[in-house]
Amino acid sequence: AEMAEFACRFLGASSAHTFLLEACGVGDLVLTCTAGRGHRLAAKYVEGGEHVIDPAPPRARWAKIEEAMFAGMRLPDWHSAEAMRDFLTFHACAASFPLFAAIGRVAYDRQPASHLLDAVREALTSSPTALRPARLCVRSTL
């Protein structure tokens, strides 16, 4: 739901259909989050909670782990998480995107990985429909 809401709010036209039925939507998200290289990189990053106490800056930790695991291959995942965190901060709208914001806090603000589950629980508690597909948003021609 957050992907669709973000696309609607900041990019114009968006349909829940895109996020549910197209290859670029939930299917890609599920694959990326459960079996992709980005998933393996993120799992290593938070392994044992070391990212919370590592004195190295988060970007340096990401780069070091990426180099060790993928021998020079560069993954967009951790850069995208940082860009999203910075975007939400710049537009002062992190509260509207609790899962995106939680990912940024785990990836760059040294929050424990359990913070993601806390964000899901909070989103569901505060709004039982929070994780439902977003409405159709039509770009204005004005």
GROMACS .gro file of C-alpha atoms in nm:
model
  142
    1ALA     CA    1   0.000   0.000   0.000
    2GLU     CA    2   0.285   0.240   0.076
    3MET     CA    3   0.437   0.189  -0.270
    4ALA     CA    4   0.107   0.277  -0.436
    5GLU     CA    5   0.045   0.573  -0.205
    6PHE     CA    6   0.395   0.707  -0.269
    7ALA     CA    7   0.351   0.675  -0.647
    8CYS     CA    8   0.013   0.846  -0.629
    9ARG     CA    9   0.128   1.131  -0.408
   10PHE     CA   10   0.462   1.210  -0.568
   11LEU     CA   11   0.455   1.067  -0.920
   12GLY     CA   12   0.100   1.125  -1.039
   13ALA     CA   13  -0.121   0.853  -1.184
   14SER     CA   14  -0.110   0.516  -1.018
   15SER     CA   15  -0.338   0.219  -1.002
   16ALA     CA   16  -0.350  -0.055  -0.740
   17HIS     CA   17  -0.357  -0.293  -1.039
   18THR     CA   18   0.003  -0.198  -1.119
   19PHE     CA   19   0.123  -0.292  -0.774
   20LEU     CA   20  -0.077  -0.613  -0.741
   21LEU     CA   21  -0.078  -0.769  -1.087
   22GLU     CA   22   0.220  -0.634  -1.282
   23ALA     CA   23   0.572  -0.777  -1.261
   24CYS     CA   24   0.700  -0.448  -1.117
   25GLY     CA   25   0.471  -0.462  -0.815
   26VAL     CA   26   0.418  -0.690  -0.519
   27GLY     CA   27   0.555  -0.994  -0.703
   28ASP     CA   28   0.888  -0.822  -0.758
   29LEU     CA   29   0.884  -0.695  -0.401
   30VAL     CA   30   0.825  -1.045  -0.261
   31LEU     CA   31   1.107  -1.189  -0.471
   32THR     CA   32   1.344  -0.906  -0.381
   33CYS     CA   33   1.266  -0.934  -0.010
   34THR     CA   34   1.288  -1.312   0.017
   35ALA     CA   35   1.538  -1.445  -0.236
   36GLY     CA   36   1.728  -1.165  -0.406
   37ARG     CA   37   2.083  -1.041  -0.363
   38GLY     CA   38   1.949  -0.736  -0.181
   39HIS     CA   39   1.781  -0.964   0.073
   40ARG     CA   40   2.106  -1.151   0.133
   41LEU     CA   41   2.294  -0.822   0.170
   42ALA     CA   42   2.039  -0.681   0.416
   43ALA     CA   43   2.037  -1.005   0.619
   44LYS     CA   44   2.414  -0.988   0.652
   45TYR     CA   45   2.398  -0.617   0.741
   46VAL     CA   46   2.168  -0.676   1.041
   47GLU     CA   47   2.308  -1.017   1.137
   48GLY     CA   48   2.351  -1.042   1.512
   49GLY     CA   49   2.247  -0.680   1.556
   50GLU     CA   50   2.604  -0.569   1.487
   51HIS     CA   51   2.487  -0.275   1.275
   52VAL     CA   52   2.347  -0.114   1.591
   53ILE     CA   53   2.689  -0.103   1.764
   54ASP     CA   54   2.929  -0.094   1.467
   55PRO     CA   55   3.131   0.230   1.497
   56ALA     CA   56   3.168   0.250   1.118
   57PRO     CA   57   2.925   0.481   0.939
   58PRO     CA   58   2.631   0.285   0.795
   59ARG     CA   59   2.731   0.364   0.433
   60ALA     CA   60   3.079   0.222   0.499
   61ARG     CA   61   2.932  -0.093   0.655
   62TRP     CA   62   2.698  -0.143   0.358
   63ALA     CA   63   2.984  -0.095   0.109
   64LYS     CA   64   3.219  -0.329   0.296
   65ILE     CA   65   2.962  -0.609   0.317
   66GLU     CA   66   2.858  -0.557  -0.046
   67GLU     CA   67   3.220  -0.584  -0.162
   68ALA     CA   68   3.282  -0.898   0.046
   69MET     CA   69   2.966  -1.072  -0.072
   70PHE     CA   70   2.948  -0.966  -0.436
   71ALA     CA   71   3.310  -0.897  -0.539
   72GLY     CA   72   3.260  -0.562  -0.706
   73MET     CA   73   2.895  -0.596  -0.809
   74ARG     CA   74   2.697  -0.294  -0.695
   75LEU     CA   75   2.341  -0.340  -0.574
   76PRO     CA   76   2.088  -0.056  -0.586
   77ASP     CA   77   1.895  -0.173  -0.280
   78TRP     CA   78   2.082  -0.003   0.001
   79HIS     CA   79   2.128   0.315  -0.201
   80SER     CA   80   1.754   0.320  -0.273
   81ALA     CA   81   1.674   0.283   0.096
   82GLU     CA   82   1.895   0.582   0.173
   83ALA     CA   83   1.742   0.789  -0.107
   84MET     CA   84   1.391   0.708   0.018
   85ARG     CA   85   1.485   0.800   0.376
   86ASP     CA   86   1.631   1.131   0.259
   87PHE     CA   87   1.328   1.202   0.038
   88LEU     CA   88   1.079   1.137   0.319
   89THR     CA   89   1.284   1.357   0.553
   90PHE     CA   90   1.308   1.639   0.298
   91HIS     CA   91   0.932   1.633   0.238
   92ALA     CA   92   0.854   1.587   0.611
   93CYS     CA   93   0.624   1.295   0.539
   94ALA     CA   94   0.791   0.995   0.704
   95ALA     CA   95   0.487   0.947   0.930
   96SER     CA   96   0.273   0.883   0.621
   97PHE     CA   97   0.503   0.599   0.514
   98PRO     CA   98   0.583   0.406   0.834
   99LEU     CA   99   0.737   0.101   0.667
  100PHE     CA  100   0.959   0.302   0.433
  101ALA     CA  101   1.065   0.515   0.730
  102ALA     CA  102   1.137   0.207   0.943
  103ILE     CA  103   1.359   0.060   0.670
  104GLY     CA  104   1.557   0.384   0.665
  105ARG     CA  105   1.596   0.383   1.043
  106VAL     CA  106   1.723   0.024   1.045
  107ALA     CA  107   1.952   0.078   0.747
  108TYR     CA  108   2.096   0.417   0.844
  109ASP     CA  109   1.998   0.515   1.199
  110ARG     CA  110   2.118   0.198   1.375
  111GLN     CA  111   1.775   0.076   1.483
  112PRO     CA  112   1.746  -0.300   1.545
  113ALA     CA  113   1.588  -0.508   1.267
  114SER     CA  114   1.292  -0.582   1.497
  115HIS     CA  115   1.198  -0.216   1.442
  116LEU     CA  116   1.052  -0.324   1.105
  117LEU     CA  117   0.809  -0.565   1.270
  118ASP     CA  118   0.719  -0.299   1.525
  119ALA     CA  119   0.636  -0.063   1.237
  120VAL     CA  120   0.410  -0.324   1.074
  121ARG     CA  121   0.232  -0.389   1.404
  122GLU     CA  122   0.190  -0.017   1.466
  123ALA     CA  123   0.056   0.042   1.115
  124LEU     CA  124  -0.199  -0.237   1.156
  125THR     CA  125  -0.299  -0.124   1.505
  126SER     CA  126  -0.347   0.240   1.412
  127SER     CA  127  -0.522   0.163   1.084
  128PRO     CA  128  -0.637  -0.193   1.003
  129THR     CA  129  -0.653  -0.096   0.636
  130ALA     CA  130  -0.300   0.052   0.632
  131LEU     CA  131  -0.153  -0.233   0.431
  132ARG     CA  132  -0.440  -0.268   0.184
  133PRO     CA  133  -0.386  -0.170  -0.180
  134ALA     CA  134  -0.417   0.200  -0.242
  135ARG     CA  135  -0.695   0.360  -0.436
  136LEU     CA  136  -0.672   0.464  -0.797
  137CYS     CA  137  -0.504   0.800  -0.830
  138VAL     CA  138  -0.552   0.991  -1.152
  139ARG     CA  139  -0.309   1.261  -1.258
  140SER     CA  140  -0.467   1.601  -1.282
  141THR     CA  141  -0.444   1.777  -1.617
  142LEU     CA  142  -0.476   2.124  -1.462
   0.00000   0.00000   0.00000
